[in-house]
XYZ file of C-alpha atoms in Angstrom:
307
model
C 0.000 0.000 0.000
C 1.847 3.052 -1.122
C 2.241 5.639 1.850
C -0.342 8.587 0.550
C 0.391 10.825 3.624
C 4.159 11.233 2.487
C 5.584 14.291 1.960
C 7.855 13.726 -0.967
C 6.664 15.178 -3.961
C 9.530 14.735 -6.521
C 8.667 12.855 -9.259
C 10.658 9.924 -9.626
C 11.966 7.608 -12.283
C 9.921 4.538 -11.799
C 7.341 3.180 -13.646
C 4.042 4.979 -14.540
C 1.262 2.801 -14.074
C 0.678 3.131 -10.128
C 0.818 6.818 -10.271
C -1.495 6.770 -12.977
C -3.600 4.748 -11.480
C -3.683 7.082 -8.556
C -4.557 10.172 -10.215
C -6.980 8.095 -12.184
C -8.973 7.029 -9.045
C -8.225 10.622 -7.341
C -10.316 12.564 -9.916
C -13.064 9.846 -10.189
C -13.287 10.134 -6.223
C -13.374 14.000 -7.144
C -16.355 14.038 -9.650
C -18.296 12.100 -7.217
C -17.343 15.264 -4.429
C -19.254 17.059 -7.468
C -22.306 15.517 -7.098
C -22.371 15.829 -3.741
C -21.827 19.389 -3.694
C -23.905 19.835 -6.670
C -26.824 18.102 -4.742
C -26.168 20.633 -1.639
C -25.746 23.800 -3.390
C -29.397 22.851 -5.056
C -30.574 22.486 -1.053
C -28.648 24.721 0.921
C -26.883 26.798 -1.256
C -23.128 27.291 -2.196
C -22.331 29.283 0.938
C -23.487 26.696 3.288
C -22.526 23.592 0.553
C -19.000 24.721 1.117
C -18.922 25.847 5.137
C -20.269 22.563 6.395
C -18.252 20.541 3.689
C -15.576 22.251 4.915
C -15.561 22.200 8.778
C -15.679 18.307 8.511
C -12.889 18.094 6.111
C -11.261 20.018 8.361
C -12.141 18.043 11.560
C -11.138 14.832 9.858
C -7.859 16.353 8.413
C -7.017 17.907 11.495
C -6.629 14.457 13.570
C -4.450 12.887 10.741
C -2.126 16.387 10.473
C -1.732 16.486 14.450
C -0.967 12.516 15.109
C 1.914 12.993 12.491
C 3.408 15.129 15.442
C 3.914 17.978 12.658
C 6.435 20.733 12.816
C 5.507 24.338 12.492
C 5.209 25.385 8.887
C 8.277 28.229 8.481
C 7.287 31.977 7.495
C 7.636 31.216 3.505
C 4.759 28.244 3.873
C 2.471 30.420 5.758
C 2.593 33.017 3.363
C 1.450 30.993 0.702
C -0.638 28.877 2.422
C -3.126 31.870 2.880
C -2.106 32.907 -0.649
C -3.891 29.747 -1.599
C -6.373 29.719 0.706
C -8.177 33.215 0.125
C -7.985 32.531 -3.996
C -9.560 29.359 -2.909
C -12.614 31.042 -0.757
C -13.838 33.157 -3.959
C -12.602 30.399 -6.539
C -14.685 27.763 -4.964
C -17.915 29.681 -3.797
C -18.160 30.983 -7.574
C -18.031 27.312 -9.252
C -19.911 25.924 -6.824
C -22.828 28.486 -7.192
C -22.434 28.135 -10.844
C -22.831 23.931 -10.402
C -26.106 24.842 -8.746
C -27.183 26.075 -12.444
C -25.082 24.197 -15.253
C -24.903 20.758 -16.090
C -22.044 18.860 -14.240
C -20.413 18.056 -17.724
C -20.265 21.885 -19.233
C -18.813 23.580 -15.600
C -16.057 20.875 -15.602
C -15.480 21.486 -19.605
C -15.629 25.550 -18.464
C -12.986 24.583 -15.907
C -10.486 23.396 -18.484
C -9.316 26.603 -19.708
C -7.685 27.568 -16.572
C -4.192 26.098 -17.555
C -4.042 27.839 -20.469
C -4.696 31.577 -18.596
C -2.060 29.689 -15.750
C 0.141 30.311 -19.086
C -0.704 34.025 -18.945
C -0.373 34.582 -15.161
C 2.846 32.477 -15.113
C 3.891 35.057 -17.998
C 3.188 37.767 -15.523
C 3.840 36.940 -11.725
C 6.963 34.065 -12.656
C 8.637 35.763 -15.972
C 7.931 32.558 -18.201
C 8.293 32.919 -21.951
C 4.540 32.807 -23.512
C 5.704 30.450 -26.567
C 3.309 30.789 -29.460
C 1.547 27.527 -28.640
C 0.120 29.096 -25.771
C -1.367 31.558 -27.898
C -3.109 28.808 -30.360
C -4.334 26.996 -27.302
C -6.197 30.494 -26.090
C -7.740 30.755 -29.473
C -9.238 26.908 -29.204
C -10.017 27.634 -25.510
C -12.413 30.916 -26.129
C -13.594 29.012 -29.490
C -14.594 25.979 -26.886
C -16.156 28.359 -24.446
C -18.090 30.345 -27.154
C -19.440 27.155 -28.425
C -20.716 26.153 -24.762
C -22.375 29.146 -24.319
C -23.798 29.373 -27.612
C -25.547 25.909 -27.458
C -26.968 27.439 -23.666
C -28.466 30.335 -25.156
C -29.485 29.003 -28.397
C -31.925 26.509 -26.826
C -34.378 27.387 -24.011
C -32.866 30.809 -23.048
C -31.737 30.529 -19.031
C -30.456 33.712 -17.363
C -29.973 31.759 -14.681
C -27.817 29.060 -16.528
C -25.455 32.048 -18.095
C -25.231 33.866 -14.911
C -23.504 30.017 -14.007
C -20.965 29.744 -16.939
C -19.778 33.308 -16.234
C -19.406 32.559 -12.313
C -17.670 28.970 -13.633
C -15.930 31.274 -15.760
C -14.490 33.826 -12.930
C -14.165 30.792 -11.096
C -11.153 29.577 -13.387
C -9.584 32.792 -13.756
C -9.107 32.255 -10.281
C -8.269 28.989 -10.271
C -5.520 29.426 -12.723
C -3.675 31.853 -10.314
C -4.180 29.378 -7.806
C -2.109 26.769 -10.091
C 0.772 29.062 -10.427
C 0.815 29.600 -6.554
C 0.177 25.719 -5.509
C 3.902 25.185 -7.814
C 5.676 27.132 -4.901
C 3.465 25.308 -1.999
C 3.889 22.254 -3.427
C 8.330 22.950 -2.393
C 7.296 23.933 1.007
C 5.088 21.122 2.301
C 3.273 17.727 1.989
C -0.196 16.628 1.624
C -1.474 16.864 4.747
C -0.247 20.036 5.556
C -1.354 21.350 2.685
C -4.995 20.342 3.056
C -4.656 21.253 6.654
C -3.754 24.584 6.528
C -6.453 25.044 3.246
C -9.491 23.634 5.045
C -7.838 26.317 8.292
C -8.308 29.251 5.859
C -11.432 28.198 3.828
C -13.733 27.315 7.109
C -12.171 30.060 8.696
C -12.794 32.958 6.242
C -16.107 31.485 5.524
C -17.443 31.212 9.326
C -16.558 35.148 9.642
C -19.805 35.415 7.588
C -21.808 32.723 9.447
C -23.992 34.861 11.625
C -25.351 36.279 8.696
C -25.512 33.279 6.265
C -25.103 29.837 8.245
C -28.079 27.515 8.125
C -28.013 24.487 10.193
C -28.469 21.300 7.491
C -31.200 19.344 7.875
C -30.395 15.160 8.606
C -31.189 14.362 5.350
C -28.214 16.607 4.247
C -25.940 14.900 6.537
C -25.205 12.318 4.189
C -24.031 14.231 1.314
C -21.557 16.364 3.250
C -19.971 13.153 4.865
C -19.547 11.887 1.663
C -18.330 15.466 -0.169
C -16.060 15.670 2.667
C -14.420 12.142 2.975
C -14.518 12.477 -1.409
C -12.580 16.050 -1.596
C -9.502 14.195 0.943
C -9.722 11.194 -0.684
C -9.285 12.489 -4.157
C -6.424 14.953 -2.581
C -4.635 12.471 -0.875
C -4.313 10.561 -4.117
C -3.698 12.760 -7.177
C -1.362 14.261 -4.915
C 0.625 11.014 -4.241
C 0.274 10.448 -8.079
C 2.222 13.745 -8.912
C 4.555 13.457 -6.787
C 5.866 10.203 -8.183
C 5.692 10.831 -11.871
C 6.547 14.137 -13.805
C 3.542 16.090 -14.424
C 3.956 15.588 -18.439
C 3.018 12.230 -18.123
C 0.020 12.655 -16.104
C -1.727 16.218 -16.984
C -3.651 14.319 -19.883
C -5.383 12.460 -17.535
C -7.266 15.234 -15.753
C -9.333 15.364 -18.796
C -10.833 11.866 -17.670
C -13.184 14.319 -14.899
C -15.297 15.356 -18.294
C -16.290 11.874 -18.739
C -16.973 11.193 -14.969
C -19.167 14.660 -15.137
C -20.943 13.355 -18.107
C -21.871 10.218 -16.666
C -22.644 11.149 -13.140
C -24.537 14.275 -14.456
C -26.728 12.268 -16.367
C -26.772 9.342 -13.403
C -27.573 11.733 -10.891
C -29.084 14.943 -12.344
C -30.438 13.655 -15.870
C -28.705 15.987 -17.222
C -28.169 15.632 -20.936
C -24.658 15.645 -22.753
C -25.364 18.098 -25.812
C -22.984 18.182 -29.197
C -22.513 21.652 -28.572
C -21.306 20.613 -25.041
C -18.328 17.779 -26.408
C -17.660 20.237 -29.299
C -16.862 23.077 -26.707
C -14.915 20.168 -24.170
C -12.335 18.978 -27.417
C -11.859 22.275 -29.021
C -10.687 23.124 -25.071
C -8.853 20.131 -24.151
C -7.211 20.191 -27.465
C -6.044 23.827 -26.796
C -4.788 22.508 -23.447
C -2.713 19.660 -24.452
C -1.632 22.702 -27.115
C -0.331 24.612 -24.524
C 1.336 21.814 -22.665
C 3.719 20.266 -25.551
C 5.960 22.890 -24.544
C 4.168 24.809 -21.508
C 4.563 21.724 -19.356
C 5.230 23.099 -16.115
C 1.130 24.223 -15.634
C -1.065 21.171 -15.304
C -4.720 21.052 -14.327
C -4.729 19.724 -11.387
C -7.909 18.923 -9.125
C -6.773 18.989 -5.933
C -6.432 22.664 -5.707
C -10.327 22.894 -5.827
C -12.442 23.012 -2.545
């Protein structure tokens, strides 16, 4: 049984198949934390979704992190740490609100474009080269998103259901800086700690607004947070082990596998219905992706930076 709560997270030489496998099981783990959420930002909305998600991630995370007798996490990991975390707090309130009002399938399609603005922001904040791939892949990306939106609005018009692909939208924006910072987090600390200290910031910042928001769940909701909770540390806990035993080239095609998961679980769950405009808009953006990544390998799409 490989040791999932290690630390190490350089990518070694060995063969590919068990950290494939990992990542593989990670982000099916993760699209079912989807449908959970999805199902609780219907009920209680994305504010509470997320807070009592959250807290019990947090609770659960918090016995593993303090039995490993950890050290304190030096100046340089704090700093990030809430880096992360606050990006996190908008990033994850604004997809999950837009889940509440897209199909499963077209918010994780949406979500695809954020490595190729991580190309951008890397550009900006870490003085990478923007090679002319990158620019290609943006063109495919927007063409992907424009198609999306264009088979939303061309059928029964939803403002409701726009409103939710330009949250999703915001939301990976966000989530793109939040690649470029989890590189540097992911030199200053392990798993654990890392899902420690986000769970700290996220149920912290989002409990400052609980006298004015918080609703206590009802017992049929009970159930779906376990399982969104126990699902969002399983599926971090894994991809997590995956990349940090095989370069992130070998393994960033694989993320893609979360469309088909959101397809099928979309229409398992939701009945929600895969459209042609909707796998159009997914392969003209993964295409663009894997674009961007023959030579922009160092940003990867990688779930476990979402909440």
């Amino acid at each position: 049984m490989p040791d999932l709560l290690s630390a190490d997270s350089q990518p070694e030489n060995g063969p590919i198949l068990l950290p494939a496998g990992s990542v593989l099981f990670g982000l099916l783990t993760f699209a079912m934390m989807d449908v959970a959420m999805k199902s609780l930002s219907i009920e209680l909305g994305a504010y509470n979704a997320i807070l009592w998600r959250v807290l019990l991630a947090f609770v659960i995370v918090s016995v593993v992190f303090f039995m490993r007798r950890p050290r304190m996490p030096g100046k340089a990991a704090r700093k990030v740490h809430l880096q992360r975390g606050i990006i996190i707090v908008f990033m994850s309130y604004l997809f999950f609100w837009g889940l509440a009002r897209v199909p499963l399938a077209e918010a994780i399609a949406l979500s695809f474009i954020a490595p190729i603005i991580a190309l951008y922001l890397a550009a900006v904040f870490l003085g990478e080269t923007i090679h002319r791939n990158a620019i290609y892949a943006s063109a495919l990306g927007f063409a992907g998103v424009l198609v999306i939106a264009w088979g939303r609005a061309s059928g029964e018009f939803e403002k409701e259901a726009l409103l939710g692909i330009g949250a999703i939208l915001v939301s990976a924006v966000l989530y793109a800086g939040n690649l470029v910072i989890q590189r540097q987090q992911a030199l200053l600390a392990g798993p654990i700690e890392i899902s420690f200290a986000q769970n700290l910031v996220v149920g912290s910042s989002f409990l400052l607004l609980a006298p004015f928001f918080a609703v206590v769940p009802e017992a049929e909701s009970l159930p779906y947070i376990g399982a969104a909770a126990i699902f969002s540390l399983i599926s971090s806990l894994f991809i997590a082990w995956g990349y940090a035993r095989a370069e992130a080239q070998n393994l960033i095609n694989l993320e893609y596998s979360a469309f088909i998961w959101a397809a099928i679980f979309g229409w398992l769950f939701f009945r929600e219905p895969i459209t042609l405009t909707t796998v159009a808009g997914a392969a003209m953006i993964v295409v663009g992706c894997i674009l961007a990544t023959r030579r922009d390998r160092k940003v990867a799409h990688i779930e476990t930076t979402a909440v």
